[in-house]
């Protein structure tokens, strides 16, 4: 079902969701790689990740590799559904307008 | 909230671009340790073949077996979610192996140097073909290995194996490191 999602539609969050959705099921993306893919600053990306996590669209895992902190992010099942619905909504606009 | 057709179109284009970039970088990151591993295998096997040319067959049999075993181990440890992809890569490797053996059966090489050059050329071709589907960095690797192999084959009269150990193995290791970068 096509449905507009205000949380996902914000440009950086849309990119985050697209980057995570492109991964095979269950795979995570490291924060640094995600930052390079969506081309956002560290603070900006962190804030948007927080919003998506709060909405239950992504799962954030933090751990340490030796003494170095590592943050990994994955799309959740509800995030995948919401993203698919939002993309269907965008396609719907094109088909109505076209 | 109302979205115009232009906004929707622009958002979908962004999505497509980001999804493609993310998927490509993910594949690169998974391939990276395998390229570094095989770069080390090439360095060791070509280097030893240069020192002990009469034992080259045995050296390569051992090196390929160790390399394949380590590759399978790494794929299992690091690649839990891409089993289907692993099966495809395995099928590609087996096809290339079968093609190489069939070619040697039909057109037996006249020298060890020919054999040492033909295999990397087939591998270079495979990288180019994989790269056409999976990302241009693999195409660059394939072209690089192919060019270095031909350069060494035609310009070096001795120590071709040493050349392949250094530049062939080095190219694999450096490309492996490059694939890790975003």
mmCIF file of C-alpha atoms in Angstrom:
data_model
loop_
_atom_site.group_PDB
_atom_site.id
_atom_site.type_symbol
_atom_site.label_atom_id
_atom_site.label_comp_id
_atom_site.label_asym_id
_atom_site.label_seq_id
_atom_site.Cartn_x
_atom_site.Cartn_y
_atom_site.Cartn_z
ATOM 1 C CA UNK A 1 0.000 0.000 0.000
ATOM 2 C CA UNK A 2 1.371 3.424 -1.008
ATOM 3 C CA UNK A 3 1.672 5.802 1.922
ATOM 4 C CA UNK A 4 3.501 9.076 2.490
ATOM 5 C CA UNK A 5 5.910 8.935 5.420
ATOM 6 C CA UNK A 6 6.960 12.271 6.869
ATOM 7 C CA UNK A 7 9.860 10.750 8.806
ATOM 8 C CA UNK A 8 11.364 8.989 5.795
ATOM 9 C CA UNK A 9 10.792 11.778 3.275
ATOM 10 C CA UNK A 10 13.407 14.125 4.778
ATOM 11 C CA UNK A 11 16.277 13.992 2.175
ATOM 12 C CA UNK A 12 19.064 12.674 4.447
ATOM 13 C CA UNK A 13 16.767 10.108 6.086
ATOM 14 C CA UNK A 14 15.536 9.005 2.673
ATOM 15 C CA UNK A 15 19.154 8.415 1.634
ATOM 16 C CA UNK A 16 19.915 6.517 4.855
ATOM 17 C CA UNK A 17 16.921 4.238 4.296
ATOM 18 C CA UNK A 18 17.804 3.695 0.622
ATOM 19 C CA UNK A 19 21.405 2.813 1.499
ATOM 20 C CA UNK A 20 20.300 0.310 4.166
ATOM 21 C CA UNK A 21 17.527 -1.193 2.044
ATOM 22 C CA UNK A 22 20.058 -1.948 -0.728
ATOM 23 C CA UNK A 23 21.966 -4.340 1.554
ATOM 24 C CA UNK A 24 21.213 -8.067 1.747
ATOM 25 C CA UNK A 25 18.789 -9.004 4.510
ATOM 26 C CA UNK A 26 20.228 -8.710 8.011
ATOM 27 C CA UNK A 27 23.389 -6.901 6.937
ATOM 28 C CA UNK A 28 24.583 -3.791 8.744
ATOM 29 C CA UNK A 29 26.382 -0.712 7.543
ATOM 30 C CA UNK A 30 29.080 0.971 9.588
ATOM 31 C CA UNK A 31 28.476 4.601 10.527
ATOM 32 C CA UNK A 32 31.577 5.846 8.678
ATOM 33 C CA UNK A 33 30.599 4.083 5.452
ATOM 34 C CA UNK A 34 27.019 5.296 5.732
ATOM 35 C CA UNK A 35 28.256 8.860 6.265
ATOM 36 C CA UNK A 36 30.321 8.655 3.068
ATOM 37 C CA UNK A 37 27.428 7.169 1.080
ATOM 38 C CA UNK A 38 24.819 9.743 2.091
ATOM 39 C CA UNK A 39 27.410 12.551 2.156
ATOM 40 C CA UNK A 40 26.313 14.014 5.479
ATOM 41 C CA UNK A 41 28.295 15.449 8.360
ATOM 42 C CA UNK A 42 28.826 13.317 11.458
ATOM 43 C CA UNK A 43 26.474 15.368 13.644
ATOM 44 C CA UNK A 44 23.778 15.602 10.996
ATOM 45 C CA UNK A 45 23.869 11.877 10.288
ATOM 46 C CA UNK A 46 23.834 11.058 13.998
ATOM 47 C CA UNK A 47 20.709 13.172 14.525
ATOM 48 C CA UNK A 48 18.846 11.571 11.602
ATOM 49 C CA UNK A 49 19.865 8.088 12.717
ATOM 50 C CA UNK A 50 18.415 8.943 16.132
ATOM 51 C CA UNK A 51 15.102 9.974 14.556
ATOM 52 C CA UNK A 52 14.879 6.796 12.459
ATOM 53 C CA UNK A 53 15.823 4.625 15.433
ATOM 54 C CA UNK A 54 13.172 6.294 17.582
ATOM 55 C CA UNK A 55 10.581 5.550 14.877
ATOM 56 C CA UNK A 56 11.692 1.896 14.918
ATOM 57 C CA UNK A 57 12.795 2.019 11.273
ATOM 58 C CA UNK A 58 16.415 1.131 11.913
ATOM 59 C CA UNK A 59 18.375 -0.841 14.497
ATOM 60 C CA UNK A 60 21.577 0.673 15.849
ATOM 61 C CA UNK A 61 24.286 -1.484 17.385
ATOM 62 C CA UNK A 62 27.268 -0.008 19.206
ATOM 63 C CA UNK A 63 30.372 -1.928 20.209
ATOM 64 C CA UNK A 64 34.147 -1.641 20.386
ATOM 65 C CA UNK A 65 36.875 -2.990 18.117
ATOM 66 C CA UNK A 66 39.735 -2.959 20.588
ATOM 67 C CA UNK A 67 39.496 0.547 22.030
ATOM 68 C CA UNK A 68 37.827 2.018 18.951
ATOM 69 C CA UNK A 69 34.050 2.542 19.145
ATOM 70 C CA UNK A 70 31.996 1.204 16.254
ATOM 71 C CA UNK A 71 28.398 1.997 15.325
ATOM 72 C CA UNK A 72 26.530 -0.247 12.913
ATOM 73 C CA UNK A 73 23.086 0.358 11.493
ATOM 74 C CA UNK A 74 20.570 -1.983 9.855
ATOM 75 C CA UNK A 75 17.054 -1.509 8.520
ATOM 76 C CA UNK A 76 14.288 -3.082 10.603
ATOM 77 C CA UNK A 77 11.297 -5.040 9.261
ATOM 78 C CA UNK A 78 8.953 -2.120 9.958
ATOM 79 C CA UNK A 79 11.454 0.286 8.382
ATOM 80 C CA UNK A 80 11.547 -1.835 5.243
ATOM 81 C CA UNK A 81 7.750 -1.836 5.029
ATOM 82 C CA UNK A 82 7.519 1.921 5.633
ATOM 83 C CA UNK A 83 10.217 2.598 3.047
ATOM 84 C CA UNK A 84 8.511 0.400 0.438
ATOM 85 C CA UNK A 85 5.212 2.163 1.070
ATOM 86 C CA UNK A 86 6.830 5.583 0.761
ATOM 87 C CA UNK A 87 8.573 4.629 -2.492
ATOM 88 C CA UNK A 88 5.247 3.303 -3.820
ATOM 89 C CA UNK A 89 3.694 6.659 -2.884
ATOM 90 C CA UNK A 90 6.384 8.522 -4.863
ATOM 91 C CA UNK A 91 5.842 6.254 -7.874
ATOM 92 C CA UNK A 92 2.114 6.857 -7.503
ATOM 93 C CA UNK A 93 2.620 10.631 -7.833
ATOM 94 C CA UNK A 94 4.552 10.097 -11.059
ATOM 95 C CA UNK A 95 1.927 7.797 -12.519
ATOM 96 C CA UNK A 96 -0.911 10.224 -11.642
ATOM 97 C CA UNK A 97 1.008 13.224 -13.009
ATOM 98 C CA UNK A 98 2.303 11.351 -16.047
ATOM 99 C CA UNK B 1 2.009 17.094 2.839
ATOM 100 C CA UNK B 2 1.743 17.571 -0.930
ATOM 101 C CA UNK B 3 4.614 16.587 -3.180
ATOM 102 C CA UNK B 4 4.973 17.739 -6.759
ATOM 103 C CA UNK B 5 5.844 15.422 -9.626
ATOM 104 C CA UNK B 6 9.302 17.050 -9.855
ATOM 105 C CA UNK B 7 9.977 16.485 -6.146
ATOM 106 C CA UNK B 8 8.878 12.853 -6.396
ATOM 107 C CA UNK B 9 11.023 12.328 -9.475
ATOM 108 C CA UNK B 10 14.044 13.909 -7.814
ATOM 109 C CA UNK B 11 13.567 11.819 -4.640
ATOM 110 C CA UNK B 12 13.323 8.598 -6.678
ATOM 111 C CA UNK B 13 16.468 9.482 -8.629
ATOM 112 C CA UNK B 14 18.317 10.095 -5.354
ATOM 113 C CA UNK B 15 17.073 6.744 -4.046
ATOM 114 C CA UNK B 16 18.275 4.891 -7.108
ATOM 115 C CA UNK B 17 21.693 6.540 -6.998
ATOM 116 C CA UNK B 18 22.199 5.881 -3.273
ATOM 117 C CA UNK B 19 20.940 2.289 -3.469
ATOM 118 C CA UNK B 20 23.316 1.528 -6.341
ATOM 119 C CA UNK B 21 26.261 3.137 -4.519
ATOM 120 C CA UNK B 22 25.472 1.317 -1.286
ATOM 121 C CA UNK B 23 25.103 -2.088 -2.987
ATOM 122 C CA UNK B 24 28.321 -1.620 -4.980
ATOM 123 C CA UNK B 25 30.350 -0.538 -1.943
ATOM 124 C CA UNK B 26 28.937 -3.473 0.023
ATOM 125 C CA UNK B 27 30.126 -5.917 -2.645
ATOM 126 C CA UNK B 28 33.518 -4.221 -2.769
ATOM 127 C CA UNK B 29 33.888 -4.530 1.005
ATOM 128 C CA UNK B 30 33.060 -8.254 0.828
ATOM 129 C CA UNK B 31 35.494 -8.874 -2.044
ATOM 130 C CA UNK B 32 38.353 -6.913 -0.500
ATOM 131 C CA UNK B 33 39.769 -9.566 1.892
ATOM 132 C CA UNK B 34 39.596 -12.203 -0.857
ATOM 133 C CA UNK B 35 41.649 -10.058 -3.235
ATOM 134 C CA UNK B 36 44.244 -9.396 -0.534
ATOM 135 C CA UNK B 37 44.384 -13.127 0.236
ATOM 136 C CA UNK B 38 44.843 -14.093 -3.433
ATOM 137 C CA UNK B 39 47.426 -11.357 -3.878
ATOM 138 C CA UNK B 40 49.448 -13.035 -1.115
ATOM 139 C CA UNK B 41 48.880 -16.457 -2.725
ATOM 140 C CA UNK B 42 50.139 -15.132 -6.081
ATOM 141 C CA UNK B 43 53.181 -13.554 -4.456
ATOM 142 C CA UNK B 44 54.104 -16.779 -2.680
ATOM 143 C CA UNK B 45 53.325 -19.190 -5.533
ATOM 144 C CA UNK B 46 54.829 -17.154 -8.372
ATOM 145 C CA UNK B 47 57.829 -16.276 -6.191
ATOM 146 C CA UNK B 48 58.484 -19.936 -5.304
ATOM 147 C CA UNK B 49 57.879 -20.996 -8.927
ATOM 148 C CA UNK B 50 60.600 -18.574 -9.979
ATOM 149 C CA UNK B 51 63.027 -20.076 -7.460
ATOM 150 C CA UNK B 52 61.982 -23.707 -8.105
ATOM 151 C CA UNK B 53 60.611 -23.856 -11.680
ATOM 152 C CA UNK B 54 60.613 -27.658 -11.778
ATOM 153 C CA UNK B 55 58.247 -27.763 -8.780
ATOM 154 C CA UNK B 56 55.847 -25.118 -10.133
ATOM 155 C CA UNK B 57 52.977 -27.592 -10.618
ATOM 156 C CA UNK B 58 53.134 -28.813 -7.017
ATOM 157 C CA UNK B 59 53.613 -25.274 -5.690
ATOM 158 C CA UNK B 60 50.476 -24.060 -7.470
ATOM 159 C CA UNK B 61 48.451 -27.104 -6.425
ATOM 160 C CA UNK B 62 49.263 -26.427 -2.767
ATOM 161 C CA UNK B 63 48.877 -22.629 -3.102
ATOM 162 C CA UNK B 64 45.501 -22.868 -4.853
ATOM 163 C CA UNK B 65 44.216 -25.419 -2.342
ATOM 164 C CA UNK B 66 45.257 -23.262 0.621
ATOM 165 C CA UNK B 67 43.869 -20.125 -1.055
ATOM 166 C CA UNK B 68 40.535 -21.785 -1.856
ATOM 167 C CA UNK B 69 40.197 -23.190 1.679
ATOM 168 C CA UNK B 70 40.919 -19.780 3.247
ATOM 169 C CA UNK B 71 38.541 -18.048 0.818
ATOM 170 C CA UNK B 72 35.704 -20.429 1.724
ATOM 171 C CA UNK B 73 36.467 -19.930 5.425
ATOM 172 C CA UNK B 74 36.422 -16.130 5.084
ATOM 173 C CA UNK B 75 33.208 -16.215 3.070
ATOM 174 C CA UNK B 76 31.545 -18.213 5.846
ATOM 175 C CA UNK B 77 32.839 -16.007 8.636
ATOM 176 C CA UNK B 78 32.202 -12.589 7.051
ATOM 177 C CA UNK B 79 29.404 -13.187 4.596
ATOM 178 C CA UNK B 80 26.481 -14.717 6.430
ATOM 179 C CA UNK B 81 23.860 -12.909 4.339
ATOM 180 C CA UNK B 82 25.091 -13.487 0.835
ATOM 181 C CA UNK B 83 25.024 -17.257 0.425
ATOM 182 C CA UNK B 84 23.369 -16.961 -2.987
ATOM 183 C CA UNK B 85 26.086 -14.555 -4.112
ATOM 184 C CA UNK B 86 28.769 -16.939 -2.841
ATOM 185 C CA UNK B 87 27.266 -19.777 -4.832
ATOM 186 C CA UNK B 88 27.328 -17.612 -7.959
ATOM 187 C CA UNK B 89 30.959 -16.616 -7.391
ATOM 188 C CA UNK B 90 31.816 -20.282 -6.778
ATOM 189 C CA UNK B 91 30.089 -21.199 -10.050
ATOM 190 C CA UNK B 92 32.063 -18.497 -11.897
ATOM 191 C CA UNK B 93 35.350 -19.827 -10.454
ATOM 192 C CA UNK B 94 34.498 -23.408 -11.450
ATOM 193 C CA UNK B 95 33.550 -22.271 -14.964
ATOM 194 C CA UNK B 96 36.827 -20.385 -15.342
ATOM 195 C CA UNK B 97 38.751 -23.402 -14.031
ATOM 196 C CA UNK B 98 36.983 -25.745 -16.455
ATOM 197 C CA UNK B 99 37.587 -23.312 -19.335
ATOM 198 C CA UNK B 100 41.318 -23.078 -18.499
ATOM 199 C CA UNK B 101 41.729 -26.855 -18.291
ATOM 200 C CA UNK B 102 39.785 -27.381 -21.529
ATOM 201 C CA UNK B 103 41.930 -24.774 -23.291
ATOM 202 C CA UNK B 104 45.138 -26.441 -22.087
ATOM 203 C CA UNK B 105 43.804 -29.782 -23.333
ATOM 204 C CA UNK B 106 43.053 -28.400 -26.805
ATOM 205 C CA UNK B 107 45.970 -25.994 -27.076
ATOM 206 C CA UNK B 108 48.738 -27.373 -24.825
ATOM 207 C CA UNK B 109 51.165 -24.626 -23.763
ATOM 208 C CA UNK B 110 54.699 -24.980 -25.129
ATOM 209 C CA UNK B 111 56.344 -23.471 -22.073
ATOM 210 C CA UNK B 112 55.801 -22.858 -18.396
ATOM 211 C CA UNK B 113 55.872 -19.141 -19.162
ATOM 212 C CA UNK B 114 52.846 -19.496 -21.440
ATOM 213 C CA UNK B 115 51.000 -21.358 -18.713
ATOM 214 C CA UNK B 116 52.002 -18.754 -16.120
ATOM 215 C CA UNK B 117 50.687 -15.977 -18.363
ATOM 216 C CA UNK B 118 47.504 -17.604 -19.618
ATOM 217 C CA UNK B 119 45.903 -18.176 -16.200
ATOM 218 C CA UNK B 120 46.215 -14.529 -15.061
ATOM 219 C CA UNK B 121 44.864 -13.411 -18.444
ATOM 220 C CA UNK B 122 41.781 -15.572 -17.920
ATOM 221 C CA UNK B 123 41.460 -14.183 -14.381
ATOM 222 C CA UNK B 124 41.858 -10.628 -15.705
ATOM 223 C CA UNK B 125 39.081 -11.285 -18.230
ATOM 224 C CA UNK B 126 36.877 -12.659 -15.450
ATOM 225 C CA UNK B 127 37.424 -9.510 -13.355
ATOM 226 C CA UNK B 128 36.501 -7.312 -16.310
ATOM 227 C CA UNK B 129 33.325 -9.326 -16.932
ATOM 228 C CA UNK B 130 32.381 -9.296 -13.225
ATOM 229 C CA UNK B 131 33.144 -5.584 -13.118
ATOM 230 C CA UNK B 132 30.772 -4.840 -15.966
ATOM 231 C CA UNK B 133 27.999 -6.099 -13.682
ATOM 232 C CA UNK B 134 29.303 -5.263 -10.232
ATOM 233 C CA UNK B 135 31.404 -2.087 -10.404
ATOM 234 C CA UNK B 136 34.097 -0.343 -12.367
ATOM 235 C CA UNK B 137 36.890 -0.921 -9.842
ATOM 236 C CA UNK B 138 36.894 -4.607 -10.852
ATOM 237 C CA UNK B 139 37.136 -3.606 -14.517
ATOM 238 C CA UNK B 140 40.188 -1.477 -13.660
ATOM 239 C CA UNK B 141 41.746 -4.421 -11.771
ATOM 240 C CA UNK B 142 41.134 -6.758 -14.726
ATOM 241 C CA UNK B 143 42.642 -4.350 -17.245
ATOM 242 C CA UNK B 144 45.616 -3.728 -14.939
ATOM 243 C CA UNK B 145 46.379 -7.422 -14.401
ATOM 244 C CA UNK B 146 45.913 -8.189 -18.111
ATOM 245 C CA UNK B 147 48.213 -5.347 -19.167
ATOM 246 C CA UNK B 148 50.905 -6.205 -16.596
ATOM 247 C CA UNK B 149 50.799 -9.872 -17.610
ATOM 248 C CA UNK B 150 51.224 -9.062 -21.311
ATOM 249 C CA UNK B 151 53.930 -6.513 -20.552
ATOM 250 C CA UNK B 152 55.939 -9.050 -18.558
ATOM 251 C CA UNK B 153 55.316 -11.843 -21.071
ATOM 252 C CA UNK B 154 56.576 -9.912 -24.085
ATOM 253 C CA UNK B 155 59.280 -7.773 -22.503
ATOM 254 C CA UNK B 156 60.869 -10.046 -19.902
ATOM 255 C CA UNK B 157 63.016 -12.908 -21.143
ATOM 256 C CA UNK B 158 63.567 -14.383 -17.699
ATOM 257 C CA UNK B 159 62.025 -14.165 -14.256
ATOM 258 C CA UNK B 160 58.505 -13.729 -15.604
ATOM 259 C CA UNK B 161 57.210 -15.532 -12.491
ATOM 260 C CA UNK B 162 59.019 -13.036 -10.282
ATOM 261 C CA UNK B 163 57.377 -10.211 -12.248
ATOM 262 C CA UNK B 164 53.947 -11.779 -11.724
ATOM 263 C CA UNK B 165 54.675 -12.320 -8.022
ATOM 264 C CA UNK B 166 55.526 -8.661 -7.592
ATOM 265 C CA UNK B 167 53.200 -6.740 -9.881
ATOM 266 C CA UNK B 168 50.371 -9.299 -10.241
ATOM 267 C CA UNK B 169 50.224 -10.105 -6.519
ATOM 268 C CA UNK B 170 50.812 -6.451 -5.676
ATOM 269 C CA UNK B 171 47.966 -5.331 -7.957
ATOM 270 C CA UNK B 172 45.567 -7.741 -6.242
ATOM 271 C CA UNK B 173 46.610 -6.597 -2.753
ATOM 272 C CA UNK B 174 46.434 -2.896 -3.620
ATOM 273 C CA UNK B 175 43.056 -3.303 -5.300
ATOM 274 C CA UNK B 176 41.824 -5.218 -2.267
ATOM 275 C CA UNK B 177 42.856 -2.278 -0.089
ATOM 276 C CA UNK B 178 41.229 0.139 -2.549
ATOM 277 C CA UNK B 179 37.921 -1.758 -2.408
ATOM 278 C CA UNK B 180 37.809 -1.166 1.352
ATOM 279 C CA UNK B 181 37.743 2.572 0.771
ATOM 280 C CA UNK B 182 34.390 4.277 0.317
#
